[in-house]
Amino acid sequence: MSTAIAPHKQQGLQTAAVLLLCRFVFFVCAEIPFTSAYAIGTLLSVGVQLLCLPLLSSIKTDAFSRSLLLIYRLLAVYAAGAMLSAIYVLLLKLQAAHPAITLLLLLAAACYTLTLPRRATGRVAVILLFFLCAGIGTVIVSALMKGEPLLLYTPSLPYGIWTSALAGFSQNLPLAFLPLCALPYASSPRQCRPWVLGCLGGQLVLVLAIAAGALCGGRLAQWRGNAFFLLLAQLQQDAAIRMDGFWIGLLMLSAVTALAFFMQIFTTAAPERTLKTGEALVIGCVFLVVSILFIMYSEFELLTNMLILLGAGLLPLLRIFNPKRRHPERSRT
Amino acid sequence: MNLSKIRVISSAFAGILLCSGCSAEVRERAYAQILAVHTGTRVQGAVRYDEESAPAAATAKTPVLLLDALQSESGKSLYTGHLSMLLLSGDPYRAFADYTAGQWLSPECMVLYTENAANLLENSDTDYEAMLRQAVSTGKLPPCNTASIFGEWHSGTGVAAIPYYKQEVLTMALCAADGRVTVLSEEASMGLALMADVWEHFSVPITAGKSIAAVTVSKADIVLSFAEHEGQLQISLRCKTKCKAASAEMGEDPQTAAENAIGDLLTAAMHETLSNGADLCYLREAAIRDGIAWAKNASQEQWRDALQQAVYHIAVESEMQ
């Protein structure tokens, strides 16, 4: 008896896996300490995203105008720049060797994936998601066993519930790419809707991880360093079991997958064609320049954040006023 | 040059960059195992890299400059990521604050307060880490590491409990951020250990007539609750234990004797910590949980004053097995 999964289910799972990996990378690199307020804020942001989901999945790719695609391309570059700069800051905080070279290698690997068939990224994402689930499950169980429930009541300054909700929302910015996920992986956003719903539900695991982290380090809000690796360090009772390597490896692989996804969105006008090495390198250079701008100027992030939010706000209006216009490049293909 | 050659060369180049970079870093580092810092008018320090090697010593003007001096001594960059023990003396807050701000300490690194830490490390080869672990597992001391001390200094009342070692006796010391140090009694340290509830074996000495007996505590459930009456905090601590007589000479009423002995330990712990305004057992969190809303926004000073003026009630119930 065949146990094969129907192709459209596979495609939907791949979309959800890629979006979850993007969320995971931003989550690990975030500078917010694990507190109960952060957990509640993330829960709130998941609620808001659930409300946005019907809107996003009802947008038809055929209705995309050039200007709308341009917004999406800018958003892809923005997301990649924000991710790379966050990884760079994380590597600096972890006192890792050669963070700049690591960044270049990440970009080079992501460029290479552009020369491969598009579905490869989705397939890799599903495998990585399996490791992520196993790892995060272990961390949550260990933290719950070690933690002190009273620490959920620790006053969580300076990050309150609303700041945390906003952070949770921006960490899941790649969800905005849902309408375009239909191009690389699935044939329509509606196909991936149940999986993306599951992906949003999967974020509740992150809420649990934050709460478990608060049980272990609720009073360490002012500890300098990354909150996720602080939690890992607190769980390493036995020096022989070092989990940092696993998480760094998983983070880098997830980052490459996420960057490849952003690059695919960036080149979304030519969905069926794999790029040549030279073309991929040019795109890589564009992403590199933007990430350097992000690293050098924090104001750049603030400014683009506002522009992106404005763009996201205009998205439903474009959908309402321009629902039936066909995208010229799509119609040619 | 075709595409596959470019790929092979670029992968090899990346591999060489990574491997050579990492191996150079590893060889250039000296991995500290125990660091001792005495903070006085001059900062005196010693570091031990492994169990076989003799400690290296240096002096400097500040705790951070001390690390530079120790690096110069060894000729390698000092790596404290694997540091398992930090010995402090003098003003513990000064060194601790500098090292945590500079991310020199891992959250699980153990800390011990003593008198002239640098001299102690240079002149003795005691395994302080094993000594502390044993004291925690036998219920002599509560668990303590960099993370717990950091939390008590920054999110508690600014008073942290650090294990204190003097003349081969281990107790706890309350160290305030302003440099004040108060040494707790052995009873108070045991009471704090009982409340922390991470011990594996807990034995309470009991004086029964002329002889000294002991009970072994196998389980302790401690419930803290807060109330407020006319602006004064009222702390209620209820402790339910399961005990077993460790010797036959327990007198006529072993249950009452055990309850009294455990009550004495808890009373010593509460009295000595609250009178110094220390919040060691998540008291602020318990108060917020019990509806004392102002505790959430109270400053460290306000919360310390409130704890110093608080009244407490301890109730112990023991079940003899």
XYZ file of C-alpha atoms in Angstrom:
654
model
C 0.000 0.000 0.000
C 1.411 3.351 -0.974
C 2.070 5.852 1.815
C 3.121 8.715 -0.451
C 1.891 12.183 0.477
C -0.059 14.043 -2.168
C 2.132 16.622 -3.990
C 0.056 19.626 -2.952
C 0.344 18.604 0.713
C 4.111 18.336 0.362
C 4.210 21.787 -1.224
C 2.112 23.258 1.557
C 4.343 21.707 4.189
C 7.416 23.093 2.450
C 5.956 26.603 2.514
C 5.130 26.325 6.198
C 8.597 24.891 6.954
C 10.363 27.783 5.206
C 8.239 30.372 7.033
C 8.863 28.655 10.370
C 12.623 28.559 9.779
C 12.614 32.303 9.002
C 10.705 32.844 12.253
C 13.190 30.665 14.150
C 16.225 32.629 12.928
C 14.685 35.967 13.919
C 13.572 34.471 17.244
C 17.049 33.240 18.186
C 18.734 36.490 17.154
C 16.222 38.701 19.002
C 17.636 40.817 21.810
C 14.604 40.522 24.085
C 15.121 38.616 27.360
C 12.847 35.659 28.032
C 10.147 36.906 30.380
C 6.452 36.229 30.911
C 5.664 39.550 29.173
C 7.596 38.391 26.107
C 5.600 35.135 26.101
C 2.270 36.968 26.392
C 3.338 39.495 23.733
C 4.294 36.702 21.342
C 0.949 35.032 21.983
C -0.791 38.314 21.115
C 1.225 38.662 17.914
C 0.263 35.109 16.897
C -3.393 36.098 17.393
C -2.993 39.135 15.134
C -1.202 37.055 12.500
C -4.044 34.532 12.581
C -6.402 37.385 11.779
C -4.161 38.480 8.865
C -3.972 34.977 7.418
C -7.308 34.974 5.510
C -6.403 38.310 3.910
C -2.956 37.135 2.868
C -4.096 33.806 1.513
C -6.947 35.392 -0.468
C -4.575 37.616 -2.462
C -4.190 36.094 -5.902
C -0.817 36.243 -7.528
C -2.482 36.915 -10.868
C -3.721 40.222 -9.506
C -0.205 41.435 -8.757
C 0.819 44.611 -10.433
C 4.439 45.519 -11.121
C 4.399 48.023 -8.254
C 3.120 45.382 -5.868
C 5.854 42.987 -6.944
C 8.371 45.776 -6.457
C 7.161 46.240 -2.878
C 7.575 42.524 -2.300
C 11.087 42.569 -3.740
C 12.058 45.442 -1.493
C 10.525 43.576 1.407
C 12.617 40.514 0.559
C 15.831 42.554 0.517
C 14.783 44.254 3.741
C 14.077 40.932 5.465
C 17.392 39.469 4.286
C 19.311 42.564 5.418
C 17.624 42.517 8.807
C 18.337 38.799 9.188
C 21.991 39.057 8.198
C 22.631 42.006 10.487
C 20.879 40.175 13.351
C 23.070 37.116 12.766
C 26.171 39.321 12.659
C 25.258 40.929 15.995
C 24.552 37.487 17.468
C 27.950 36.167 16.347
C 29.648 39.211 17.871
C 27.807 38.626 21.151
C 28.798 34.977 21.171
C 32.410 36.030 20.536
C 32.477 33.739 17.500
C 35.545 33.663 15.255
C 35.346 35.700 12.027
C 31.691 36.832 12.004
C 32.149 38.811 8.767
C 33.504 35.778 6.884
C 30.648 33.669 8.270
C 28.230 36.227 6.868
C 29.897 36.095 3.440
C 29.781 32.309 3.441
C 26.095 32.367 4.362
C 25.382 34.658 1.427
C 27.529 32.571 -0.915
C 25.650 29.415 0.083
C 22.329 31.186 -0.420
C 23.474 32.388 -3.877
C 24.394 28.831 -4.786
C 20.870 27.652 -3.994
C 19.586 30.064 -6.655
C 21.323 27.920 -9.271
C 19.404 24.849 -8.047
C 15.769 23.915 -8.744
C 13.508 26.001 -6.494
C 11.835 23.128 -4.687
C 15.202 22.033 -3.222
C 14.925 24.855 -0.674
C 11.496 23.689 0.468
C 12.655 20.103 0.831
C 15.695 21.091 2.877
C 13.432 23.272 5.032
C 11.231 20.290 5.914
C 14.273 18.267 7.045
C 15.610 21.173 9.102
C 12.179 21.646 10.649
C 12.340 18.087 11.947
C 15.645 18.799 13.756
C 14.276 22.107 15.018
C 11.210 20.427 16.542
C 13.362 17.765 18.214
C 15.815 20.335 19.601
C 13.265 22.848 20.829
C 11.249 20.070 22.461
C 14.326 18.977 24.409
C 15.076 22.519 25.496
C 11.499 23.110 26.678
C 11.368 19.879 28.694
C 14.776 20.540 30.305
C 13.835 24.141 31.131
C 10.467 23.133 32.609
C 12.202 20.562 34.802
C 14.801 23.032 36.022
C 12.712 26.204 36.223
C 11.049 27.993 39.111
C 7.349 28.813 38.444
C 7.483 31.936 40.644
C 9.810 33.572 38.104
C 6.849 34.068 35.769
C 5.869 36.915 38.109
C 9.201 38.751 37.833
C 8.602 42.346 36.663
C 9.750 42.330 33.055
C 11.385 45.666 32.507
C 12.216 47.285 30.100
C 10.315 45.081 27.632
C 6.566 45.107 28.292
C 3.790 43.110 26.660
C 3.169 45.532 23.770
C 6.861 45.928 22.923
C 7.151 42.153 22.927
C 4.036 41.785 20.760
C 5.515 44.211 18.226
C 8.787 42.279 18.294
C 6.905 39.003 17.794
C 5.082 40.551 14.850
C 8.261 41.827 13.176
C 10.010 38.482 13.793
C 7.324 36.876 11.658
C 7.568 39.462 8.878
C 8.248 36.733 6.237
C 4.602 35.662 6.681
C 3.837 38.624 4.409
C 5.397 36.586 1.584
C 2.606 34.036 1.812
C 0.914 35.113 -1.451
C 4.250 34.735 -3.245
C 4.982 31.359 -1.632
C 2.681 30.007 -4.314
C 5.343 30.759 -6.922
C 8.327 28.832 -5.566
C 6.580 25.927 -3.858
C 2.836 25.518 -4.087
C 0.482 26.288 -6.947
C -1.835 28.527 -4.919
C -1.763 30.187 -1.484
C -5.031 28.476 -0.565
C -3.271 25.117 -0.845
C -0.782 26.058 1.823
C -3.384 27.698 4.057
C -3.911 24.710 6.394
C -0.153 24.273 6.706
C 0.483 27.930 7.332
C -2.282 27.822 9.926
C -0.348 24.954 11.473
C 2.830 27.004 11.159
C 1.214 29.839 13.118
C 0.008 27.289 15.662
C 3.578 25.983 15.738
C 4.614 29.386 17.034
C 2.853 28.470 20.259
C 5.833 26.159 20.780
C 8.027 29.273 20.710
C 5.703 30.875 23.282
C 6.233 27.781 25.430
C 10.002 28.043 24.915
C 9.942 31.694 26.018
C 7.873 30.816 29.089
C 10.252 27.944 29.908
C 13.156 30.373 29.481
C 11.444 32.797 31.857
C 11.203 30.013 34.452
C 14.987 29.602 34.306
C 16.165 33.173 33.875
C 13.275 35.481 34.703
C 15.555 37.636 36.841
C 18.247 37.881 34.169
C 16.551 40.523 32.029
C 19.639 42.724 32.258
C 22.136 39.969 31.464
C 24.257 41.002 28.495
C 24.218 38.450 25.710
C 21.707 36.488 23.735
C 18.656 35.222 25.656
C 18.386 31.904 23.786
C 22.026 30.963 24.351
C 21.739 32.118 27.957
C 18.926 29.602 28.384
C 21.035 26.884 26.744
C 23.959 27.701 29.032
C 21.703 27.362 32.062
C 20.503 23.956 30.925
C 23.988 22.534 30.434
C 24.340 20.850 33.788
C 27.007 18.505 32.512
C 29.922 20.103 30.680
C 30.217 16.972 28.499
C 26.894 17.738 26.835
C 27.399 20.918 24.842
C 24.402 21.855 22.719
C 25.740 25.172 21.407
C 27.266 23.518 18.335
C 23.982 21.894 17.370
C 22.076 25.158 17.675
C 24.662 27.243 15.842
C 24.724 24.664 13.041
C 20.940 24.576 12.851
C 20.779 28.365 12.949
C 23.236 28.727 10.061
C 21.459 26.130 7.932
C 18.115 27.750 8.679
C 19.572 31.147 7.799
C 20.840 29.866 4.436
C 17.397 28.381 3.712
C 15.681 31.607 4.730
C 18.065 33.743 2.642
C 17.528 31.462 -0.339
C 13.790 31.946 0.141
C 14.182 35.744 0.229
C 16.316 35.616 -2.908
C 13.692 33.503 -4.635
C 11.092 36.114 -3.724
C 13.445 38.801 -5.062
C 13.729 37.003 -8.401
C 10.107 35.991 -8.430
C 9.461 37.491 -11.857
C 11.186 34.491 -13.406
C 9.794 31.653 -11.380
C 10.576 28.685 -13.569
C 14.149 29.520 -14.523
C 17.201 28.612 -12.426
C 19.718 31.426 -12.427
C 23.280 31.376 -13.728
C 26.117 31.718 -11.205
C 26.891 35.268 -12.306
C 23.281 36.377 -11.907
C 23.085 34.742 -8.491
C 26.282 36.540 -7.412
C 24.890 39.915 -8.506
C 21.803 39.310 -6.360
C 24.069 38.214 -3.513
C 25.987 41.515 -3.814
C 22.730 43.507 -3.580
C 21.803 41.607 -0.419
C 25.304 42.085 0.989
C 25.214 45.854 0.481
C 21.835 46.114 2.207
C 22.984 43.974 5.135
C 26.121 46.144 5.529
C 23.848 49.212 5.630
C 21.795 47.497 8.325
C 24.905 46.684 10.360
C 26.384 50.172 10.020
C 23.282 52.300 10.491
C 20.579 51.334 12.964
C 18.586 54.352 11.711
C 18.376 52.607 8.348
C 16.454 49.772 9.951
C 14.091 52.200 11.677
C 13.404 54.113 8.468
C 12.839 51.034 6.354
C 10.727 49.521 9.129
C 8.368 52.474 8.821
C 8.316 52.241 5.015
C 7.620 48.529 5.143
C 4.809 48.988 7.655
C 3.353 51.675 5.380
C 3.638 49.301 2.429
C 2.019 46.503 4.400
C -0.787 48.858 5.365
C -1.376 49.765 1.709
C -1.379 46.132 0.621
C -5.089 45.479 1.316
C -5.984 48.761 -0.425
C -4.109 47.656 -3.544
C -5.947 44.382 -3.332
C -9.313 46.167 -3.087
C -8.720 48.744 -5.828
C -6.871 46.490 -8.241
C -8.263 42.995 -7.839
C -8.430 41.688 -11.393
C -5.388 43.089 -13.064
C -3.206 40.309 -14.340
C 0.517 40.447 -13.908
C 1.967 40.880 -17.412
C 5.025 38.691 -16.872
C 2.946 35.918 -15.339
C 0.482 36.009 -18.229
C 3.325 35.661 -20.720
C 4.504 32.508 -18.979
C 37.679 27.810 -16.090
C 34.403 25.901 -15.869
C 31.761 26.168 -13.166
C 32.655 23.001 -11.229
C 36.286 24.153 -10.869
C 35.117 27.511 -9.520
C 32.926 25.730 -6.997
C 35.713 23.399 -5.864
C 38.205 26.253 -5.494
C 35.762 28.525 -3.645
C 34.762 25.698 -1.253
C 38.414 24.874 -0.574
C 39.175 28.573 -0.015
C 36.280 28.898 2.421
C 37.359 25.728 4.229
C 40.946 26.953 4.562
C 39.755 30.328 5.855
C 37.548 28.733 8.480
C 39.925 26.003 9.612
C 43.047 28.165 9.757
C 41.160 30.914 11.571
C 39.781 28.585 14.212
C 42.964 26.621 14.833
C 44.954 29.822 15.306
C 42.387 31.105 17.826
C 42.447 27.855 19.801
C 46.238 27.835 20.132
C 46.386 31.501 21.099
C 43.995 31.112 24.006
C 44.661 30.171 27.623
C 41.592 28.511 29.139
C 41.065 29.608 32.736
C 39.574 27.068 35.134
C 39.620 28.993 38.435
C 39.996 32.744 38.775
C 40.644 34.466 42.110
C 40.224 38.235 42.498
C 40.832 40.354 45.594
C 39.397 43.839 45.152
C 40.972 46.382 47.466
C 42.916 49.561 46.796
C 44.844 47.419 44.276
C 43.274 44.450 42.563
C 45.210 41.268 43.176
C 44.458 38.160 41.137
C 45.478 34.611 40.363
C 44.347 32.159 37.728
C 44.639 28.406 37.433
C 44.474 26.939 33.926
C 44.316 23.244 34.784
C 44.773 20.949 37.764
C 48.443 20.215 37.043
C 49.745 23.747 36.425
C 50.642 26.229 39.172
C 48.470 29.372 39.416
C 49.696 32.548 37.703
C 49.379 35.793 39.694
C 49.239 39.478 38.835
C 48.095 42.843 40.232
C 46.338 45.741 38.524
C 44.306 48.861 39.200
C 40.898 47.484 38.181
C 39.367 44.002 37.814
C 39.323 44.337 34.008
C 42.948 45.465 33.867
C 43.767 42.457 36.039
C 42.646 40.180 33.204
C 44.995 42.044 30.846
C 47.809 41.611 33.367
C 47.102 37.891 33.633
C 47.102 37.670 29.829
C 50.507 39.318 29.705
C 51.691 36.844 32.327
C 50.695 33.831 30.222
C 51.456 35.366 26.823
C 48.086 34.160 25.527
C 44.616 35.649 25.406
C 42.630 34.670 28.481
C 39.452 32.732 27.723
C 36.976 32.494 30.604
C 34.140 30.737 28.779
C 35.046 27.484 30.560
C 35.658 29.119 33.944
C 34.073 26.889 36.585
C 34.925 28.816 39.764
C 35.362 32.472 40.650
C 36.908 33.224 44.057
C 36.198 36.745 45.285
C 37.356 38.792 48.247
C 37.309 42.453 49.262
C 34.436 44.159 47.410
C 32.800 41.308 45.485
C 30.335 43.523 43.596
C 33.057 45.565 41.884
C 34.746 42.586 40.250
C 31.497 40.745 39.551
C 29.834 43.768 37.909
C 32.851 44.401 35.680
C 33.118 40.784 34.568
C 29.430 40.288 33.832
C 29.302 43.587 31.935
C 32.228 42.407 29.818
C 30.626 38.963 29.290
C 33.604 37.254 30.926
C 31.509 34.894 33.052
C 29.223 32.040 32.044
C 25.889 31.862 33.918
C 26.720 28.492 35.486
C 30.123 29.528 36.883
C 30.242 28.982 40.669
C 31.283 31.830 42.954
C 32.912 31.668 46.393
C 33.583 34.595 48.709
C 36.598 34.323 50.985
C 39.399 36.354 52.540
C 42.218 37.254 50.180
C 41.170 35.009 47.333
C 44.356 35.387 45.298
C 46.582 34.215 48.156
C 44.219 31.340 48.895
C 44.369 30.078 45.317
C 48.146 30.448 45.131
C 48.827 28.654 48.396
C 46.247 25.898 48.452
C 45.228 23.161 46.058
C 41.753 22.559 47.528
C 39.110 21.501 45.025
C 36.640 24.309 45.782
C 34.241 23.225 43.079
C 33.844 19.715 44.519
C 33.574 21.179 48.022
C 30.728 23.479 46.992
C 28.905 20.759 45.059
C 29.073 18.489 48.091
C 27.796 21.239 50.391
C 24.822 21.836 48.065
C 23.987 18.140 47.697
C 24.114 17.588 51.486
C 21.927 20.606 52.226
C 24.588 22.749 53.888
C 24.298 25.528 51.301
C 21.728 26.625 48.713
C 22.846 26.420 45.059
C 24.601 29.547 43.862
C 26.112 30.560 40.547
C 26.781 33.647 38.478
C 23.199 33.770 37.171
C 21.593 33.601 40.636
C 23.915 36.281 42.039
C 23.301 38.520 39.011
C 19.535 38.128 39.470
C 19.673 38.995 43.172
C 21.820 42.067 42.519
C 19.861 43.411 39.569
C 16.277 42.168 39.996
C 16.214 41.475 43.730
C 17.023 44.044 46.392
C 20.662 44.581 45.468
C 21.797 42.089 48.102
C 23.123 38.725 46.893
C 23.953 35.543 48.759
C 27.383 34.091 47.980
C 28.959 30.996 49.583
C 31.560 32.077 52.149
C 34.640 30.038 53.006
C 36.775 30.696 56.070
C 38.958 28.311 58.054
C 37.493 25.280 56.296
C 33.917 26.241 57.211
C 31.345 26.989 54.504
C 28.385 29.293 55.120
C 26.638 31.991 53.105
C 27.484 35.699 53.044
C 25.109 38.494 52.069
C 26.948 40.919 49.817
C 25.323 44.263 49.043
C 26.020 46.269 45.909
C 27.489 49.025 48.106
C 30.210 46.665 49.377
C 28.667 45.640 52.738
C 29.166 41.974 53.593
C 27.262 40.081 56.327
C 28.137 36.481 57.076
C 25.169 34.220 57.815
C 25.136 31.521 60.475
C 25.390 27.840 59.553
C 21.731 27.399 60.616
C 20.594 30.179 58.306
C 22.597 28.693 55.422
C 20.977 25.303 56.021
C 17.549 26.946 56.219
C 18.143 28.607 52.844
C 19.294 25.262 51.433
C 16.098 23.607 52.719
C 14.010 26.321 51.045
C 15.904 25.979 47.748
C 15.048 22.254 47.739
C 17.818 20.977 45.461
C 19.657 18.843 48.034
C 19.993 15.100 47.733
C 20.544 14.377 51.416
C 19.431 16.688 54.225
C 20.247 15.890 57.828
C 19.078 18.096 60.732
C 20.957 17.848 64.045
C 18.695 17.611 67.150
C 19.773 18.021 70.749
C 17.887 15.406 72.795
C 18.857 15.726 76.424
C 22.615 15.259 76.696
C 23.066 13.475 73.394
C 22.875 14.835 69.858
C 20.664 12.957 67.436
C 19.665 13.699 63.842
C 16.724 13.392 61.491
C 17.002 12.922 57.773
C 14.590 14.950 55.682
C 13.458 13.057 52.597
C 10.994 15.634 51.269
C 10.187 19.272 52.001
C 7.309 21.237 50.481
C 7.608 24.930 51.213
C 4.818 27.388 50.472
C 5.400 31.127 50.777
C 2.446 33.491 50.929
C 2.180 37.229 51.364
C -0.405 39.511 52.877
C -0.405 43.203 53.760
C -1.754 44.671 56.956
C -1.661 48.445 57.555
C 1.214 48.888 55.127
C 3.286 46.124 56.641
C 4.133 42.935 54.746
C 3.210 39.681 56.441
C 5.051 36.645 55.179
C 3.753 33.204 55.941
C 6.029 30.229 55.373
C 4.518 26.764 55.622
C 6.826 23.770 55.493
C 5.643 20.185 55.230
C 8.377 17.605 55.587
C 8.794 13.874 55.588
C 11.474 12.873 58.095
C 13.178 9.778 59.317
C 15.081 9.374 62.591
C 18.742 8.865 61.792
C 19.501 7.548 65.294
C 17.494 5.847 68.078
C 18.147 8.528 70.750
C 15.410 10.927 69.695
C 13.667 11.411 73.008
C 9.985 10.845 73.732
C 8.478 12.962 70.970
C 10.691 12.754 67.861
C 8.115 14.500 65.654
C 8.004 17.660 67.758
C 11.788 17.615 68.095
C 12.161 17.418 64.298
C 9.591 20.181 63.736
C 11.343 22.442 66.228
C 14.762 21.811 64.689
C 13.526 22.493 61.140
C 11.617 25.550 62.411
C 14.843 26.872 63.952
C 16.684 26.541 60.645
C 13.943 28.340 58.733
C 13.627 31.048 61.402
C 17.382 31.692 61.263
C 17.232 31.899 57.455
C 14.264 34.278 57.399
C 15.515 36.455 60.257
C 19.058 36.894 58.984
C 18.095 37.510 55.354
C 15.090 39.777 55.979
C 16.919 41.900 58.555
C 19.511 42.593 55.844
C 16.809 43.263 53.257
C 17.799 40.339 51.030
C 15.316 38.777 48.611
C 16.808 35.335 48.017
C 13.744 33.123 47.581
C 11.800 35.073 44.947
C 9.887 36.977 47.621
C 8.991 39.840 45.277
C 7.528 37.362 42.767
C 5.527 35.638 45.534
C 4.199 39.021 46.679
C 3.117 39.959 43.123
C 1.431 36.562 42.767
C -0.450 37.148 46.023
C -1.830 40.452 44.821
C 0.542 43.004 46.343
C 0.538 45.157 43.241
C 2.964 47.867 44.388
C 5.730 45.244 44.659
C 5.852 45.139 40.855
C 6.925 48.760 40.505
C 8.815 49.169 43.778
C 12.453 50.202 43.491
C 15.175 48.020 45.005
C 15.446 50.356 47.995
C 11.676 50.397 48.585
C 11.459 46.613 48.413
C 14.481 46.204 50.697
C 12.920 48.524 53.295
C 9.605 46.668 53.048
C 11.326 43.333 53.656
C 13.284 44.711 56.602
C 10.029 45.814 58.230
C 8.094 42.662 57.326
C 6.824 40.235 59.931
C 6.946 36.546 59.227
C 5.308 33.439 60.541
C 6.729 29.958 60.124
C 4.700 26.756 60.475
C 6.337 23.344 60.203
C 4.559 20.018 59.902
C 6.587 16.839 59.940
C 5.581 13.345 59.110
C 7.862 10.737 60.670
C 8.498 7.638 58.588
